[in-house]
PDB file of C-alpha atoms in Angstrom:
ATOM      1  CA  MET A  54      65.207  66.486 157.749  1.00 46.00           C
ATOM      2  CA  LEU A  55      67.394  64.687 160.303  1.00 43.00           C
ATOM      3  CA  LEU A  56      66.977  61.439 158.355  1.00 37.00           C
ATOM      4  CA  ARG A  57      68.161  63.160 155.151  1.00 42.00           C
ATOM      5  CA  LEU A  58      71.217  64.568 156.919  1.00 36.00           C
ATOM      6  CA  THR A  59      72.013  61.167 158.414  1.00 36.00           C
ATOM      7  CA  ILE A  60      71.746  59.500 155.005  1.00 38.00           C
ATOM      8  CA  LEU A  61      73.942  62.194 153.439  1.00 36.00           C
ATOM      9  CA  PHE A  62      76.537  61.720 156.184  1.00 39.00           C
ATOM     10  CA  MET A  63      76.536  57.956 155.653  1.00 37.00           C
ATOM     11  CA  VAL A  64      76.967  58.451 151.913  1.00 36.00           C
ATOM     12  CA  LEU A  65      79.895  60.782 152.582  1.00 37.00           C
ATOM     13  CA  VAL A  66      81.521  58.331 154.958  1.00 34.00           C
ATOM     14  CA  PHE A  67      81.156  55.272 152.730  1.00 35.00           C
ATOM     15  CA  THR A  68      81.726  56.850 149.328  1.00 35.00           C
ATOM     16  CA  SER A  69      84.809  58.581 147.971  1.00 37.00           C
ATOM     17  CA  CYS A  70      84.667  62.299 147.217  1.00 41.00           C
ATOM     18  CA  GLU A  71      85.240  61.491 143.565  1.00 38.00           C
ATOM     19  CA  SER A  72      82.144  59.283 143.439  1.00 40.00           C
ATOM     20  CA  ILE A  73      80.069  61.933 145.196  1.00 38.00           C
ATOM     21  CA  LEU A  74      81.127  64.671 142.781  1.00 42.00           C
ATOM     22  CA  ILE A  75      80.383  62.439 139.811  1.00 39.00           C
ATOM     23  CA  LYS A  76      76.970  61.503 141.230  1.00 41.00           C
ATOM     24  CA  LEU A  77      76.076  65.120 142.005  1.00 40.00           C
ATOM     25  CA  SER A  78      77.241  66.460 138.659  1.00 45.00           C
ATOM     26  CA  GLY A  79      76.226  63.498 136.507  1.00 51.00           C
ATOM     27  CA  GLU A  80      79.568  63.926 134.737  1.00 75.00           C
ATOM     28  CA  LYS A  81      81.152  60.467 134.580  1.00 91.00           C
ATOM     29  CA  PRO A  82      84.531  60.635 132.886  1.00 96.00           C
ATOM     30  CA  THR A  83      84.532  59.462 129.289  1.00 97.00           C
ATOM     31  CA  ILE A  84      87.260  59.112 126.726  1.00 97.00           C
ATOM     32  CA  GLU A  85      86.425  57.993 123.224  1.00 97.00           C
ATOM     33  CA  LEU A  86      88.192  57.625 119.921  1.00 97.00           C
ATOM     34  CA  ARG A  87      86.939  60.040 117.232  1.00 96.00           C
ATOM     35  CA  HIS A  88      88.833  60.589 113.982  1.00 95.00           C
ATOM     36  CA  ASN A  89      92.051  59.279 115.566  1.00 96.00           C
ATOM     37  CA  LYS A  90      91.699  61.708 118.496  1.00 98.00           C
ATOM     38  CA  ALA A  91      90.930  61.083 122.158  1.00 98.00           C
ATOM     39  CA  VAL A  92      87.810  63.053 123.117  1.00 98.00           C
ATOM     40  CA  VAL A  93      87.448  63.705 126.846  1.00 98.00           C
ATOM     41  CA  ASN A  94      84.372  64.704 128.870  1.00 98.00           C
ATOM     42  CA  GLY A  95      83.404  64.583 132.530  1.00 97.00           C
ATOM     43  CA  VAL A  96      84.971  64.832 135.974  1.00 97.00           C
ATOM     44  CA  LEU A  97      88.624  63.819 136.186  1.00 97.00           C
ATOM     45  CA  GLY A  98      90.194  61.684 138.908  1.00 96.00           C
ATOM     46  CA  LYS A  99      91.114  58.078 139.567  1.00 96.00           C
ATOM     47  CA  ARG A 100      88.426  56.684 137.223  1.00 96.00           C
ATOM     48  CA  PHE A 101      89.610  58.904 134.393  1.00 97.00           C
ATOM     49  CA  TYR A 102      93.268  58.007 134.978  1.00 98.00           C
ATOM     50  CA  LYS A 103      92.471  54.290 134.716  1.00 97.00           C
ATOM     51  CA  LYS A 104      90.394  54.820 131.552  1.00 97.00           C
ATOM     52  CA  PHE A 105      93.102  57.050 130.076  1.00 98.00           C
ATOM     53  CA  THR A 106      95.895  54.528 130.665  1.00 98.00           C
ATOM     54  CA  ARG A 107      93.787  51.775 129.045  1.00 98.00           C
ATOM     55  CA  PHE A 108      92.932  54.069 126.144  1.00 98.00           C
ATOM     56  CA  ILE A 109      96.598  54.890 125.517  1.00 97.00           C
ATOM     57  CA  ALA A 110      97.525  51.200 125.622  1.00 97.00           C
ATOM     58  CA  GLN A 111      94.768  50.363 123.117  1.00 97.00           C
ATOM     59  CA  HIS A 112      95.390  53.379 120.846  1.00 97.00           C
ATOM     60  CA  PRO A 113      99.118  54.242 121.005  1.00 96.00           C
ATOM     61  CA  GLN A 114      98.864  56.083 117.668  1.00 96.00           C
ATOM     62  CA  VAL A 115      96.627  58.810 119.167  1.00 97.00           C
ATOM     63  CA  LYS A 116      98.569  62.006 119.823  1.00 98.00           C
ATOM     64  CA  GLU A 117      95.750  64.536 120.215  1.00 98.00           C
ATOM     65  CA  VAL A 118      93.382  64.926 123.166  1.00 98.00           C
ATOM     66  CA  VAL A 119      90.276  67.064 122.614  1.00 98.00           C
ATOM     67  CA  LEU A 120      88.665  68.351 125.792  1.00 98.00           C
ATOM     68  CA  GLU A 121      84.966  69.134 125.360  1.00 98.00           C
ATOM     69  CA  LYS A 122      83.135  69.507 128.696  1.00 98.00           C
ATOM     70  CA  VAL A 123      85.467  68.936 131.639  1.00 98.00           C
ATOM     71  CA  PRO A 124      84.113  70.550 134.835  1.00 97.00           C
ATOM     72  CA  GLY A 125      87.189  69.751 136.911  1.00 96.00           C
ATOM     73  CA  SER A 126      88.732  67.021 138.949  1.00 95.00           C
ATOM     74  CA  ALA A 127      87.521  65.253 142.040  1.00 93.00           C
ATOM     75  CA  ASN A 128      90.947  64.026 143.085  1.00 93.00           C
ATOM     76  CA  ASP A 129      94.034  66.168 142.514  1.00 93.00           C
ATOM     77  CA  GLU A 130      96.493  63.366 143.227  1.00 95.00           C
ATOM     78  CA  TRP A 131      95.069  61.243 140.401  1.00 97.00           C
ATOM     79  CA  ASN A 132      94.524  64.212 138.122  1.00 97.00           C
ATOM     80  CA  VAL A 133      98.195  65.227 138.249  1.00 97.00           C
ATOM     81  CA  LYS A 134      99.089  61.638 137.310  1.00 98.00           C
ATOM     82  CA  SER A 135      96.899  62.007 134.216  1.00 98.00           C
ATOM     83  CA  CYS A 136      98.549  65.356 133.426  1.00 98.00           C
ATOM     84  CA  VAL A 137     102.073  63.976 133.663  1.00 98.00           C
ATOM     85  CA  LEU A 138     101.150  60.864 131.647  1.00 98.00           C
ATOM     86  CA  LEU A 139      99.597  62.953 128.870  1.00 98.00           C
ATOM     87  CA  HIS A 140     102.697  65.154 128.701  1.00 98.00           C
ATOM     88  CA  GLN A 141     105.179  62.277 128.844  1.00 97.00           C
ATOM     89  CA  LYS A 142     103.385  60.492 125.992  1.00 97.00           C
ATOM     90  CA  GLY A 143     103.993  63.548 123.799  1.00 97.00           C
ATOM     91  CA  MET A 144     100.303  64.244 123.362  1.00 98.00           C
ATOM     92  CA  ASN A 145      98.821  67.567 122.260  1.00 98.00           C
ATOM     93  CA  THR A 146      95.613  69.108 123.589  1.00 98.00           C
ATOM     94  CA  THR A 147      92.824  70.948 121.790  1.00 98.00           C
ATOM     95  CA  LEU A 148      89.830  73.025 122.816  1.00 98.00           C
ATOM     96  CA  LEU A 149      86.957  73.414 120.361  1.00 98.00           C
ATOM     97  CA  SER A 150      84.857  76.563 120.049  1.00 98.00           C
ATOM     98  CA  ASN A 151      82.214  74.972 122.310  1.00 98.00           C
ATOM     99  CA  SER A 152      84.654  73.450 124.833  1.00 98.00           C
ATOM    100  CA  VAL A 153      84.232  74.351 128.497  1.00 98.00           C
ATOM    101  CA  ILE A 154      87.020  73.282 130.828  1.00 98.00           C
ATOM    102  CA  GLU A 155      87.366  74.235 134.455  1.00 98.00           C
ATOM    103  CA  SER A 156      89.756  73.749 137.345  1.00 97.00           C
ATOM    104  CA  GLY A 157      91.489  70.344 137.006  1.00 97.00           C
ATOM    105  CA  GLY A 158      90.335  70.204 133.386  1.00 98.00           C
ATOM    106  CA  VAL A 159      92.562  73.216 132.757  1.00 98.00           C
ATOM    107  CA  ASP A 160      95.476  71.347 134.347  1.00 98.00           C
ATOM    108  CA  LEU A 161      94.925  68.477 131.919  1.00 98.00           C
ATOM    109  CA  PHE A 162      94.744  70.891 128.989  1.00 98.00           C
ATOM    110  CA  ILE A 163      97.994  72.710 129.855  1.00 98.00           C
ATOM    111  CA  SER A 164      99.745  69.329 130.025  1.00 98.00           C
ATOM    112  CA  GLY A 165      99.647  69.107 126.249  1.00 98.00           C
ATOM    113  CA  ASN A 166     102.980  69.481 124.498  1.00 98.00           C
ATOM    114  CA  GLN A 167     101.240  71.680 121.944  1.00 98.00           C
ATOM    115  CA  ARG A 168      97.978  73.379 122.860  1.00 98.00           C
ATOM    116  CA  THR A 169      95.304  74.737 120.526  1.00 98.00           C
ATOM    117  CA  ILE A 170      92.375  76.905 121.606  1.00 98.00           C
ATOM    118  CA  ALA A 171      89.536  77.684 119.198  1.00 98.00           C
ATOM    119  CA  PRO A 172      87.828  81.069 119.607  1.00 97.00           C
ATOM    120  CA  GLY A 173      84.837  80.693 121.916  1.00 97.00           C
ATOM    121  CA  ALA A 174      86.336  78.018 124.186  1.00 98.00           C
ATOM    122  CA  LYS A 175      85.821  78.750 127.887  1.00 98.00           C
ATOM    123  CA  ILE A 176      88.650  78.204 130.371  1.00 98.00           C
ATOM    124  CA  GLY A 177      87.628  78.477 134.035  1.00 98.00           C
ATOM    125  CA  VAL A 178      90.154  78.743 136.858  1.00 98.00           C
ATOM    126  CA  HIS A 179      90.026  79.171 140.605  1.00 98.00           C
ATOM    127  CA  SER A 180      91.922  78.374 143.776  1.00 97.00           C
ATOM    128  CA  TRP A 181      91.935  74.805 145.010  1.00 96.00           C
ATOM    129  CA  SER A 182      90.711  74.003 148.510  1.00 94.00           C
ATOM    130  CA  ASP A 183      91.583  71.302 150.995  1.00 93.00           C
ATOM    131  CA  GLY A 184      88.252  71.722 152.777  1.00 92.00           C
ATOM    132  CA  ARG A 185      89.776  73.966 155.424  1.00 95.00           C
ATOM    133  CA  LYS A 186      91.461  76.696 153.422  1.00 96.00           C
ATOM    134  CA  ASP A 187      91.802  77.817 149.836  1.00 97.00           C
ATOM    135  CA  GLY A 188      95.210  77.383 148.244  1.00 97.00           C
ATOM    136  CA  ILE A 189      95.736  81.140 148.139  1.00 97.00           C
ATOM    137  CA  GLU A 190      95.574  81.203 151.954  1.00 97.00           C
ATOM    138  CA  TYR A 191      98.725  79.089 152.280  1.00 98.00           C
ATOM    139  CA  PRO A 192     102.078  80.900 152.169  1.00 97.00           C
ATOM    140  CA  ARG A 193     104.013  80.469 148.912  1.00 96.00           C
ATOM    141  CA  HIS A 194     106.636  78.316 150.627  1.00 96.00           C
ATOM    142  CA  SER A 195     104.024  75.941 152.108  1.00 97.00           C
ATOM    143  CA  ALA A 196     104.295  72.245 151.234  1.00 97.00           C
ATOM    144  CA  ALA A 197     100.585  72.425 150.333  1.00 97.00           C
ATOM    145  CA  HIS A 198     101.625  73.841 146.928  1.00 97.00           C
ATOM    146  CA  ASP A 199     104.248  71.178 146.196  1.00 97.00           C
ATOM    147  CA  ILE A 200     102.052  68.715 144.275  1.00 96.00           C
ATOM    148  CA  PHE A 201     101.046  71.458 141.839  1.00 97.00           C
ATOM    149  CA  LEU A 202     104.460  73.110 141.527  1.00 97.00           C
ATOM    150  CA  GLU A 203     106.106  69.741 140.896  1.00 97.00           C
ATOM    151  CA  THR A 204     103.498  68.915 138.251  1.00 97.00           C
ATOM    152  CA  PHE A 205     104.010  72.270 136.529  1.00 98.00           C
ATOM    153  CA  ALA A 206     107.742  71.528 136.409  1.00 97.00           C
ATOM    154  CA  GLN A 207     107.092  68.080 134.896  1.00 97.00           C
ATOM    155  CA  ILE A 208     104.795  69.458 132.185  1.00 98.00           C
ATOM    156  CA  ASN A 209     107.057  72.454 131.446  1.00 96.00           C
ATOM    157  CA  MET A 210     104.480  75.076 132.435  1.00 97.00           C
ATOM    158  CA  ASP A 211     105.451  78.401 133.986  1.00 97.00           C
ATOM    159  CA  THR A 212     104.381  78.480 137.642  1.00 97.00           C
ATOM    160  CA  ALA A 213     103.234  82.087 137.173  1.00 98.00           C
ATOM    161  CA  PHE A 214     100.048  80.526 135.770  1.00 98.00           C
ATOM    162  CA  TYR A 215      99.573  78.433 138.930  1.00 98.00           C
ATOM    163  CA  TRP A 216      99.801  81.524 141.150  1.00 98.00           C
ATOM    164  CA  PHE A 217      97.397  83.350 138.816  1.00 98.00           C
ATOM    165  CA  THR A 218      94.763  80.604 139.193  1.00 98.00           C
ATOM    166  CA  LEU A 219      94.923  80.895 142.977  1.00 98.00           C
ATOM    167  CA  ARG A 220      94.301  84.658 142.804  1.00 98.00           C
ATOM    168  CA  ALA A 221      91.711  84.520 140.000  1.00 98.00           C
ATOM    169  CA  ALA A 222      88.778  83.290 142.096  1.00 98.00           C
ATOM    170  CA  PRO A 223      88.094  81.545 145.415  1.00 97.00           C
ATOM    171  CA  ALA A 224      87.500  77.776 145.392  1.00 96.00           C
ATOM    172  CA  ASP A 225      83.726  78.208 145.521  1.00 96.00           C
ATOM    173  CA  SER A 226      83.709  80.442 142.451  1.00 97.00           C
ATOM    174  CA  MET A 227      85.109  80.446 138.895  1.00 98.00           C
ATOM    175  CA  HIS A 228      86.956  82.969 136.731  1.00 98.00           C
ATOM    176  CA  TYR A 229      86.750  82.514 132.969  1.00 98.00           C
ATOM    177  CA  MET A 230      89.963  83.661 131.391  1.00 98.00           C
ATOM    178  CA  THR A 231      90.034  86.550 128.947  1.00 98.00           C
ATOM    179  CA  PRO A 232      91.876  86.254 125.617  1.00 97.00           C
ATOM    180  CA  GLN A 233      94.522  88.582 127.078  1.00 97.00           C
ATOM    181  CA  GLU A 234      95.057  86.289 130.083  1.00 98.00           C
ATOM    182  CA  ILE A 235      95.218  83.234 127.831  1.00 98.00           C
ATOM    183  CA  GLU A 236      97.931  84.949 125.814  1.00 97.00           C
ATOM    184  CA  ARG A 237      99.782  86.329 128.860  1.00 97.00           C
ATOM    185  CA  TYR A 238     100.149  82.866 130.423  1.00 98.00           C
ATOM    186  CA  GLY A 239     100.912  81.078 127.148  1.00 97.00           C
ATOM    187  CA  LEU A 240      98.041  78.603 127.270  1.00 97.00           C
ATOM    188  CA  ALA A 241      97.965  78.237 123.490  1.00 96.00           C
ATOM    189  CA  GLN A 242     101.236  77.208 121.853  1.00 86.00           C
TER     190      GLN A 242
END
């Protein structure tokens, strides 16, 4: 048992959190061209951002991003870069009836200039965590919220939705939004 813990510690020390999450979940980020649309799956972060920027350079005509199975992000700093890029490029986002997006995947979705949600799509939200505290535990005026509030401003999203996600569920849980909540916070437009 001690050997396993030592190996796990060494893996944690020498590997980024993003790599660990991808290895544990098996959800490498993918982006592929299908019917002139970008189809996204997997864990978001630095790897996704690099793939996304290359994809946009290679396919500048693509204006729709379809999110299928996106279980979240492993690196918020890189994920918000992807969100802002998607929005600035004038791209729209779509969820299919079998789409499941969670956490940072929801951030990417709401970055779309126009957003479409098919009935049956699942949208999971929760508070972020810095490993010490959940986001909801920081006062509203704390600088810990700045990266998210600034991103919401850049993508033209009402910050009421950000505060809702923090209250919806703790970081180690997930709340799947009801149709009423989706409408209340204007996720489809």
